[in-house]
């Protein structure tokens, strides 16, 4: 089981959970589902405790390290990456609000909760602080540390970052598939699982379409700058796209992404700066996924997401994605705090979000790194614009 990919383990536990719930429902056996409910309750409580630690552990060193770098390239890349993330989120909201209400049966999860197996016991593990408190503290510390020369506090938070990453890698990621299996055992025991699964298929159809459209939008813009066919630019990025689908990691795909970006005539110094930075701060694919899937879960919960609800989430998501650990499923782990605080998601909703995110993680990562290629073209154009204009003037004389 350890040798399997995260998505394989999630799918196995997902289907085992459904089989367990349906089987127990069919024969009237309650205790296995109550046992699953007990595990999901305890793990969910631990997950809520860890979320503020994830936020502090990843955002503080992330902001502090970015702040210590300087130069026009950093500012341009950061601004463009953030704008790209916001635009991706808004596009996802527009698509979700136009399509999902017509295709998803509202109140699916609320109906399923009517026949819920209760846990044998619960363990309350209060978080050391609220999610918003953790975010504000992380921003204050990150910005403050970036202004201190040779900060010893930065080394402390870098070590804290390693501890939190170890918790994510060694505890959360291995147990998340079991947690999802237990949640879906409860959902299938309620008898509403097939309506939920039908909604999932609709969500993915919308999700993948928006990701593809956003890539086309990005390269349509860069094609104007480069004065080249956008399909040609995208074609040069395909090796990185398919590599990202296999690795499910923007960081692991960096060597291939660099080759592809340089193939689009981006200067070496810009490519070697923008691509590694973009792999950390530009997660448009994850943003599209999290916006659409969270909206779908809200519709399934009988809620109607409004722009006033989703817009602050998108703006915060653009910053919080910096905290995403570079492991499969890292994006949704970093966003769980926002989902809990801003949308009121509980254990069932959060487990569904993890499952939905994991099932498309390959394509989400591929969308991220393909977007990095577009940003590299734009940054290269803006930074080298003056030198290029000078060359043209010299050639004309």
CSV table of N, CA and C in Angstrom, one decimal, residues 191-330:
chain,number,residue,atom,x,y,z
A,191,UNK,N,-27.4,6.0,2.2
A,191,UNK,CA,-28.2,5.6,1.0
A,191,UNK,C,-28.2,6.7,-0.1
A,192,UNK,N,-27.4,7.8,0.1
A,192,UNK,CA,-27.4,8.9,-0.9
A,192,UNK,C,-26.1,9.0,-1.7
A,193,UNK,N,-25.3,7.9,-1.6
A,193,UNK,CA,-23.9,8.0,-2.2
A,193,UNK,C,-24.0,8.1,-3.7
A,194,UNK,N,-24.9,7.5,-4.4
A,194,UNK,CA,-24.9,7.5,-5.8
A,194,UNK,C,-25.3,8.8,-6.4
A,195,UNK,N,-26.1,9.6,-5.7
A,195,UNK,CA,-26.4,11.0,-6.1
A,195,UNK,C,-25.2,11.8,-5.9
A,196,UNK,N,-24.4,11.6,-4.9
A,196,UNK,CA,-23.2,12.3,-4.6
A,196,UNK,C,-22.2,12.0,-5.7
A,197,UNK,N,-22.0,10.7,-6.1
A,197,UNK,CA,-21.0,10.3,-7.1
A,197,UNK,C,-21.4,10.9,-8.5
A,198,UNK,N,-22.7,11.0,-8.8
A,198,UNK,CA,-23.1,11.6,-10.0
A,198,UNK,C,-22.7,13.1,-10.1
A,199,UNK,N,-22.9,13.7,-8.9
A,199,UNK,CA,-22.5,15.1,-8.8
A,199,UNK,C,-21.0,15.3,-9.1
A,200,UNK,N,-20.2,14.3,-8.6
A,200,UNK,CA,-18.7,14.4,-8.8
A,200,UNK,C,-18.4,14.4,-10.3
A,201,UNK,N,-19.0,13.5,-11.1
A,201,UNK,CA,-18.7,13.4,-12.5
A,201,UNK,C,-19.0,14.8,-13.2
A,202,UNK,N,-20.1,15.4,-12.8
A,202,UNK,CA,-20.4,16.8,-13.4
A,202,UNK,C,-19.3,17.8,-13.0
A,203,UNK,N,-18.9,17.7,-11.7
A,203,UNK,CA,-17.9,18.7,-11.3
A,203,UNK,C,-16.6,18.5,-12.1
A,204,UNK,N,-16.2,17.3,-12.4
A,204,UNK,CA,-14.9,17.1,-13.1
A,204,UNK,C,-15.1,17.6,-14.6
A,205,UNK,N,-16.2,17.4,-15.2
A,205,UNK,CA,-16.4,17.8,-16.6
A,205,UNK,C,-16.3,19.4,-16.6
A,206,UNK,N,-16.8,20.1,-15.7
A,206,UNK,CA,-16.7,21.5,-15.6
A,206,UNK,C,-15.3,21.9,-15.3
A,207,UNK,N,-14.7,21.2,-14.4
A,207,UNK,CA,-13.3,21.5,-13.9
A,207,UNK,C,-12.3,21.4,-15.0
A,208,UNK,N,-12.3,20.3,-15.7
A,208,UNK,CA,-11.3,20.1,-16.7
A,208,UNK,C,-11.5,21.1,-17.9
A,209,UNK,N,-12.7,21.4,-18.2
A,209,UNK,CA,-13.0,22.4,-19.3
A,209,UNK,C,-12.4,23.7,-18.9
A,210,UNK,N,-12.6,24.2,-17.7
A,210,UNK,CA,-12.2,25.5,-17.3
A,210,UNK,C,-10.6,25.5,-17.3
A,211,UNK,N,-10.0,24.5,-16.8
A,211,UNK,CA,-8.5,24.4,-16.8
A,211,UNK,C,-8.0,24.5,-18.3
A,212,UNK,N,-8.6,23.8,-19.2
A,212,UNK,CA,-8.2,23.9,-20.6
A,212,UNK,C,-8.4,25.3,-21.2
A,213,UNK,N,-9.5,25.9,-20.9
A,213,UNK,CA,-9.8,27.2,-21.4
A,213,UNK,C,-8.8,28.2,-20.8
A,214,UNK,N,-8.5,28.1,-19.6
A,214,UNK,CA,-7.5,29.0,-18.9
A,214,UNK,C,-6.2,29.0,-19.6
A,215,UNK,N,-5.7,27.7,-19.9
A,215,UNK,CA,-4.4,27.6,-20.6
A,215,UNK,C,-4.5,28.3,-21.9
A,216,UNK,N,-5.6,28.2,-22.7
A,216,UNK,CA,-5.7,28.8,-24.0
A,216,UNK,C,-5.7,30.4,-23.8
A,217,UNK,N,-6.4,30.9,-22.7
A,217,UNK,CA,-6.4,32.3,-22.5
A,217,UNK,C,-5.0,32.8,-22.2
A,218,UNK,N,-4.2,32.1,-21.4
A,218,UNK,CA,-2.9,32.5,-21.0
A,218,UNK,C,-2.0,32.6,-22.3
A,219,UNK,N,-2.1,31.6,-23.1
A,219,UNK,CA,-1.2,31.5,-24.3
A,219,UNK,C,-1.7,32.4,-25.5
A,220,UNK,N,-3.0,32.8,-25.4
A,220,UNK,CA,-3.5,33.8,-26.4
A,220,UNK,C,-2.9,35.1,-26.1
A,221,UNK,N,-2.7,35.4,-24.8
A,221,UNK,CA,-2.1,36.7,-24.4
A,221,UNK,C,-0.6,36.7,-24.7
A,222,UNK,N,0.1,35.6,-24.4
A,222,UNK,CA,1.5,35.5,-24.7
A,222,UNK,C,1.8,35.5,-26.2
A,223,UNK,N,0.8,35.0,-27.0
A,223,UNK,CA,1.0,34.9,-28.4
A,223,UNK,C,1.0,36.3,-29.0
A,224,UNK,N,0.2,37.2,-28.4
A,224,UNK,CA,0.2,38.6,-28.8
A,224,UNK,C,1.6,39.3,-28.6
A,225,UNK,N,2.2,38.9,-27.4
A,225,UNK,CA,3.5,39.4,-27.1
A,225,UNK,C,4.6,38.9,-28.0
A,226,UNK,N,4.5,37.5,-28.1
A,226,UNK,CA,5.6,36.9,-28.9
A,226,UNK,C,5.3,37.0,-30.4
A,227,UNK,N,4.1,37.3,-30.8
A,227,UNK,CA,3.7,37.3,-32.2
A,227,UNK,C,3.9,36.0,-32.8
A,228,UNK,N,3.5,34.9,-32.1
A,228,UNK,CA,3.5,33.6,-32.5
A,228,UNK,C,2.2,32.9,-32.3
A,229,UNK,N,2.0,31.8,-33.0
A,229,UNK,CA,0.8,31.0,-32.9
A,229,UNK,C,0.7,30.4,-31.4
A,230,UNK,N,-0.4,30.6,-30.7
A,230,UNK,CA,-0.5,30.1,-29.3
A,230,UNK,C,-0.5,28.6,-29.3
A,231,UNK,N,-1.0,27.9,-30.3
A,231,UNK,CA,-0.9,26.5,-30.3
A,231,UNK,C,0.5,26.0,-30.4
A,232,UNK,N,1.4,26.7,-31.1
A,232,UNK,CA,2.8,26.4,-31.2
A,232,UNK,C,3.5,26.5,-29.8
A,233,UNK,N,3.1,27.6,-29.1
A,233,UNK,CA,3.7,27.8,-27.8
A,233,UNK,C,3.2,26.8,-26.8
A,234,UNK,N,1.9,26.4,-26.9
A,234,UNK,CA,1.4,25.3,-26.0
A,234,UNK,C,2.1,24.0,-26.3
A,235,UNK,N,2.2,23.7,-27.6
A,235,UNK,CA,2.8,22.5,-28.1
A,235,UNK,C,4.3,22.3,-27.5
A,236,UNK,N,5.0,23.4,-27.4
A,236,UNK,CA,6.4,23.3,-26.9
A,236,UNK,C,6.3,23.0,-25.4
A,237,UNK,N,5.2,23.3,-24.7
A,237,UNK,CA,5.1,23.0,-23.3
A,237,UNK,C,4.5,21.6,-22.9
A,238,UNK,N,4.1,20.9,-24.0
A,238,UNK,CA,3.5,19.6,-23.7
A,238,UNK,C,4.3,18.6,-23.0
A,239,UNK,N,5.7,18.5,-23.2
A,239,UNK,CA,6.5,17.6,-22.4
A,239,UNK,C,6.4,17.9,-20.9
A,240,UNK,N,6.4,19.2,-20.5
A,240,UNK,CA,6.3,19.6,-19.1
A,240,UNK,C,4.9,19.2,-18.6
A,241,UNK,N,3.8,19.4,-19.4
A,241,UNK,CA,2.5,19.2,-19.1
A,241,UNK,C,2.3,17.7,-18.7
A,242,UNK,N,2.8,16.8,-19.6
A,242,UNK,CA,2.6,15.4,-19.3
A,242,UNK,C,3.6,14.9,-18.2
A,243,UNK,N,4.7,15.5,-18.1
A,243,UNK,CA,5.6,15.1,-16.9
A,243,UNK,C,4.9,15.5,-15.6
A,244,UNK,N,4.3,16.7,-15.6
A,244,UNK,CA,3.6,17.1,-14.3
A,244,UNK,C,2.4,16.1,-14.0
A,245,UNK,N,1.8,15.6,-15.1
A,245,UNK,CA,0.7,14.7,-14.8
A,245,UNK,C,1.2,13.4,-14.1
A,246,UNK,N,2.4,13.0,-14.5
A,246,UNK,CA,3.0,11.8,-13.9
A,246,UNK,C,3.6,12.1,-12.5
A,247,UNK,N,4.3,13.2,-12.3
A,247,UNK,CA,4.9,13.5,-11.0
A,247,UNK,C,3.9,14.1,-9.9
A,248,UNK,N,2.8,14.8,-10.4
A,248,UNK,CA,1.9,15.5,-9.5
A,248,UNK,C,2.6,16.5,-8.7
A,249,UNK,N,3.8,17.0,-9.2
A,249,UNK,CA,4.5,18.0,-8.4
A,249,UNK,C,5.2,19.0,-9.3
A,250,UNK,N,4.8,20.3,-9.1
A,250,UNK,CA,5.4,21.3,-9.9
A,250,UNK,C,7.0,21.4,-9.7
A,251,UNK,N,7.4,21.2,-8.4
A,251,UNK,CA,8.8,21.2,-8.1
A,251,UNK,C,9.6,20.1,-8.9
A,252,UNK,N,9.0,18.9,-8.9
A,252,UNK,CA,9.7,17.8,-9.5
A,252,UNK,C,9.7,17.9,-11.0
A,253,UNK,N,8.9,18.8,-11.6
A,253,UNK,CA,8.8,18.9,-13.0
A,253,UNK,C,9.7,20.1,-13.5
A,254,UNK,N,10.3,20.8,-12.6
A,254,UNK,CA,11.1,22.0,-12.9
A,254,UNK,C,12.1,21.8,-14.0
A,255,UNK,N,12.9,20.7,-14.0
A,255,UNK,CA,13.9,20.5,-15.1
A,255,UNK,C,13.3,20.5,-16.5
A,256,UNK,N,12.2,19.7,-16.6
A,256,UNK,CA,11.5,19.6,-17.9
A,256,UNK,C,10.8,21.0,-18.3
A,257,UNK,N,10.2,21.6,-17.3
A,257,UNK,CA,9.6,22.9,-17.5
A,257,UNK,C,10.6,23.9,-18.0
A,258,UNK,N,11.8,23.9,-17.5
A,258,UNK,CA,12.9,24.8,-17.9
A,258,UNK,C,13.2,24.6,-19.4
A,259,UNK,N,13.3,23.4,-19.8
A,259,UNK,CA,13.6,23.1,-21.2
A,259,UNK,C,12.5,23.6,-22.1
A,260,UNK,N,11.3,23.3,-21.7
A,260,UNK,CA,10.1,23.7,-22.5
A,260,UNK,C,10.0,25.2,-22.6
A,261,UNK,N,10.2,25.9,-21.5
A,261,UNK,CA,10.2,27.4,-21.5
A,261,UNK,C,11.2,28.0,-22.4
A,262,UNK,N,12.4,27.5,-22.3
A,262,UNK,CA,13.5,28.0,-23.2
A,262,UNK,C,13.2,27.7,-24.7
A,263,UNK,N,12.5,26.6,-24.9
A,263,UNK,CA,12.1,26.3,-26.3
A,263,UNK,C,11.2,27.4,-26.9
A,264,UNK,N,10.5,28.1,-26.0
A,264,UNK,CA,9.7,29.2,-26.4
A,264,UNK,C,10.4,30.5,-26.5
A,265,UNK,N,11.8,30.4,-26.6
A,265,UNK,CA,12.6,31.6,-26.8
A,265,UNK,C,12.7,32.5,-25.6
A,266,UNK,N,12.5,32.0,-24.4
A,266,UNK,CA,12.7,32.8,-23.2
A,266,UNK,C,14.2,32.7,-22.8
A,267,UNK,N,14.7,33.9,-22.4
A,267,UNK,CA,16.2,33.9,-22.1
A,267,UNK,C,16.5,33.0,-20.9
A,268,UNK,N,17.7,32.5,-20.9
A,268,UNK,CA,18.1,31.5,-19.8
A,268,UNK,C,17.9,32.1,-18.4
A,269,UNK,N,18.4,33.3,-18.2
A,269,UNK,CA,18.4,33.9,-16.9
A,269,UNK,C,16.9,34.1,-16.4
A,270,UNK,N,16.0,34.5,-17.3
A,270,UNK,CA,14.6,34.7,-16.9
A,270,UNK,C,14.0,33.3,-16.6
A,271,UNK,N,14.2,32.4,-17.5
A,271,UNK,CA,13.6,31.0,-17.3
A,271,UNK,C,14.1,30.4,-16.0
A,272,UNK,N,15.3,30.5,-15.7
A,272,UNK,CA,15.9,29.9,-14.5
A,272,UNK,C,15.5,30.6,-13.2
A,273,UNK,N,15.0,31.8,-13.3
A,273,UNK,CA,14.4,32.5,-12.1
A,273,UNK,C,12.9,32.3,-12.0
A,274,UNK,N,12.2,32.5,-13.1
A,274,UNK,CA,10.7,32.4,-13.0
A,274,UNK,C,10.2,31.0,-12.8
A,275,UNK,N,10.7,30.0,-13.5
A,275,UNK,CA,10.2,28.7,-13.4
A,275,UNK,C,10.2,28.1,-11.9
A,276,UNK,N,11.4,28.2,-11.2
A,276,UNK,CA,11.3,27.7,-9.8
A,276,UNK,C,10.4,28.5,-8.9
A,277,UNK,N,10.4,29.8,-9.1
A,277,UNK,CA,9.6,30.7,-8.3
A,277,UNK,C,8.1,30.4,-8.6
A,278,UNK,N,7.8,30.3,-9.9
A,278,UNK,CA,6.4,30.0,-10.3
A,278,UNK,C,5.9,28.7,-9.7
A,279,UNK,N,6.8,27.7,-9.6
A,279,UNK,CA,6.4,26.4,-9.1
A,279,UNK,C,6.0,26.5,-7.6
A,280,UNK,N,6.4,27.6,-7.0
A,280,UNK,CA,6.1,27.8,-5.6
A,280,UNK,C,4.8,28.7,-5.4
A,281,UNK,N,4.8,29.7,-6.2
A,281,UNK,CA,3.7,30.7,-5.9
A,281,UNK,C,2.6,30.8,-6.9
A,282,UNK,N,2.7,30.1,-8.0
A,282,UNK,CA,1.7,30.2,-9.1
A,282,UNK,C,0.9,28.8,-9.2
A,283,UNK,N,-0.3,28.8,-8.6
A,283,UNK,CA,-1.1,27.5,-8.6
A,283,UNK,C,-2.5,27.8,-9.1
A,284,UNK,N,-2.5,28.3,-10.3
A,284,UNK,CA,-3.8,28.6,-11.0
A,284,UNK,C,-4.7,27.4,-11.1
A,285,UNK,N,-4.0,26.2,-11.5
A,285,UNK,CA,-4.8,25.0,-11.6
A,285,UNK,C,-5.5,24.6,-10.3
A,286,UNK,N,-4.7,24.6,-9.2
A,286,UNK,CA,-5.3,24.3,-7.9
A,286,UNK,C,-6.4,25.3,-7.5
A,287,UNK,N,-6.2,26.5,-7.9
A,287,UNK,CA,-7.2,27.5,-7.5
A,287,UNK,C,-8.5,27.2,-8.3
A,288,UNK,N,-8.4,26.9,-9.6
A,288,UNK,CA,-9.6,26.6,-10.3
A,288,UNK,C,-10.3,25.4,-9.7
A,289,UNK,N,-9.5,24.4,-9.3
A,289,UNK,CA,-10.1,23.2,-8.7
A,289,UNK,C,-10.8,23.5,-7.4
A,290,UNK,N,-10.1,24.2,-6.5
A,290,UNK,CA,-10.6,24.5,-5.2
A,290,UNK,C,-11.9,25.4,-5.2
A,291,UNK,N,-11.9,26.3,-6.2
A,291,UNK,CA,-13.1,27.2,-6.3
A,291,UNK,C,-14.3,26.4,-6.8
A,292,UNK,N,-14.1,25.6,-7.9
A,292,UNK,CA,-15.2,24.9,-8.4
A,292,UNK,C,-15.7,23.7,-7.5
A,293,UNK,N,-14.8,23.0,-6.9
A,293,UNK,CA,-15.2,21.9,-6.0
A,293,UNK,C,-15.8,22.4,-4.8
A,294,UNK,N,-15.3,23.5,-4.2
A,294,UNK,CA,-16.0,24.1,-3.0
A,294,UNK,C,-17.4,24.6,-3.3
A,295,UNK,N,-17.6,25.2,-4.5
A,295,UNK,CA,-18.9,25.6,-4.9
A,295,UNK,C,-19.8,24.4,-5.1
A,296,UNK,N,-19.3,23.3,-5.7
A,296,UNK,CA,-20.1,22.1,-5.9
A,296,UNK,C,-20.5,21.5,-4.5
A,297,UNK,N,-19.6,21.5,-3.5
A,297,UNK,CA,-19.9,21.0,-2.2
A,297,UNK,C,-21.0,21.8,-1.5
A,298,UNK,N,-20.9,23.1,-1.7
A,298,UNK,CA,-21.9,24.0,-1.2
A,298,UNK,C,-23.3,23.8,-1.8
A,299,UNK,N,-23.3,23.6,-3.1
A,299,UNK,CA,-24.6,23.3,-3.7
A,299,UNK,C,-25.1,22.0,-3.2
A,300,UNK,N,-24.3,21.0,-3.0
A,300,UNK,CA,-24.7,19.7,-2.5
A,300,UNK,C,-25.2,19.8,-1.1
A,301,UNK,N,-24.7,20.9,-0.4
A,301,UNK,CA,-25.1,21.1,1.0
A,301,UNK,C,-26.4,21.9,1.1
A,302,UNK,N,-27.0,22.3,-0.1
A,302,UNK,CA,-28.2,23.1,-0.1
A,302,UNK,C,-27.9,24.6,0.0
A,303,UNK,N,-26.6,25.0,-0.1
A,303,UNK,CA,-26.2,26.4,-0.1
A,303,UNK,C,-26.0,27.0,-1.5
A,304,UNK,N,-26.1,28.3,-1.6
A,304,UNK,CA,-25.9,28.9,-2.9
A,304,UNK,C,-24.7,29.9,-2.8
A,305,UNK,N,-23.5,29.5,-3.3
A,305,UNK,CA,-22.4,30.4,-3.1
A,305,UNK,C,-22.5,31.7,-3.9
A,306,UNK,N,-22.3,32.8,-3.3
A,306,UNK,CA,-22.4,34.1,-3.9
A,306,UNK,C,-21.0,34.7,-4.2
A,307,UNK,N,-20.9,35.7,-5.1
A,307,UNK,CA,-19.7,36.3,-5.4
A,307,UNK,C,-19.1,37.0,-4.1
A,308,UNK,N,-19.9,37.5,-3.2
A,308,UNK,CA,-19.4,38.2,-2.0
A,308,UNK,C,-18.8,37.1,-1.1
A,309,UNK,N,-19.2,35.9,-1.2
A,309,UNK,CA,-18.7,34.8,-0.4
A,309,UNK,C,-17.4,34.3,-1.0
A,310,UNK,N,-17.4,34.1,-2.3
A,310,UNK,CA,-16.3,33.4,-3.0
A,310,UNK,C,-15.1,34.3,-3.3
A,311,UNK,N,-15.4,35.6,-3.5
A,311,UNK,CA,-14.3,36.5,-3.9
A,311,UNK,C,-13.3,36.7,-2.8
A,312,UNK,N,-13.7,36.9,-1.5
A,312,UNK,CA,-12.6,36.9,-0.5
A,312,UNK,C,-11.8,35.6,-0.4
A,313,UNK,N,-12.5,34.5,-0.6
A,313,UNK,CA,-11.9,33.2,-0.6
A,313,UNK,C,-10.8,33.1,-1.7
A,314,UNK,N,-11.1,33.6,-2.9
A,314,UNK,CA,-10.2,33.6,-4.0
A,314,UNK,C,-9.0,34.4,-3.7
A,315,UNK,N,-9.2,35.6,-3.1
A,315,UNK,CA,-8.1,36.5,-2.8
A,315,UNK,C,-7.2,35.9,-1.7
A,316,UNK,N,-7.8,35.3,-0.7
A,316,UNK,CA,-7.0,34.7,0.3
A,316,UNK,C,-6.3,33.4,-0.2
A,317,UNK,N,-6.9,32.7,-1.1
A,317,UNK,CA,-6.4,31.5,-1.7
A,317,UNK,C,-5.1,31.8,-2.4
A,318,UNK,N,-5.1,32.9,-3.2
A,318,UNK,CA,-3.9,33.3,-3.9
A,318,UNK,C,-2.7,33.5,-3.0
A,319,UNK,N,-2.9,33.9,-1.8
A,319,UNK,CA,-1.8,34.0,-0.8
A,319,UNK,C,-1.5,32.7,-0.2
A,320,UNK,N,-2.5,32.0,0.3
A,320,UNK,CA,-2.4,30.8,1.0
A,320,UNK,C,-1.7,29.7,0.2
A,321,UNK,N,-1.9,29.7,-1.1
A,321,UNK,CA,-1.3,28.7,-2.0
A,321,UNK,C,0.2,28.7,-1.9
A,322,UNK,N,0.8,29.8,-1.4
A,322,UNK,CA,2.3,29.9,-1.2
A,322,UNK,C,2.7,28.8,-0.2
A,323,UNK,N,1.7,28.6,0.8
A,323,UNK,CA,2.0,27.6,1.9
A,323,UNK,C,1.8,26.2,1.5
A,324,UNK,N,1.4,26.0,0.2
A,324,UNK,CA,1.1,24.6,-0.2
A,324,UNK,C,2.4,23.8,-0.2
A,325,UNK,N,2.5,22.7,0.6
A,325,UNK,CA,3.7,21.8,0.6
A,325,UNK,C,3.8,21.1,-0.8
A,326,UNK,N,5.0,20.9,-1.3
A,326,UNK,CA,5.2,20.4,-2.6
A,326,UNK,C,5.0,18.9,-2.6
A,327,UNK,N,3.9,18.4,-2.1
A,327,UNK,CA,3.6,16.9,-2.2
A,327,UNK,C,2.2,16.8,-2.8
A,328,UNK,N,1.9,15.6,-3.4
A,328,UNK,CA,0.6,15.4,-3.9
A,328,UNK,C,-0.5,15.7,-2.8
A,329,UNK,N,-1.5,16.5,-3.1
A,329,UNK,CA,-2.5,16.8,-2.2
A,329,UNK,C,-2.1,18.0,-1.3
A,330,UNK,N,-0.9,18.6,-1.5
A,330,UNK,CA,-0.5,19.7,-0.7
A,330,UNK,C,-1.4,20.9,-0.8
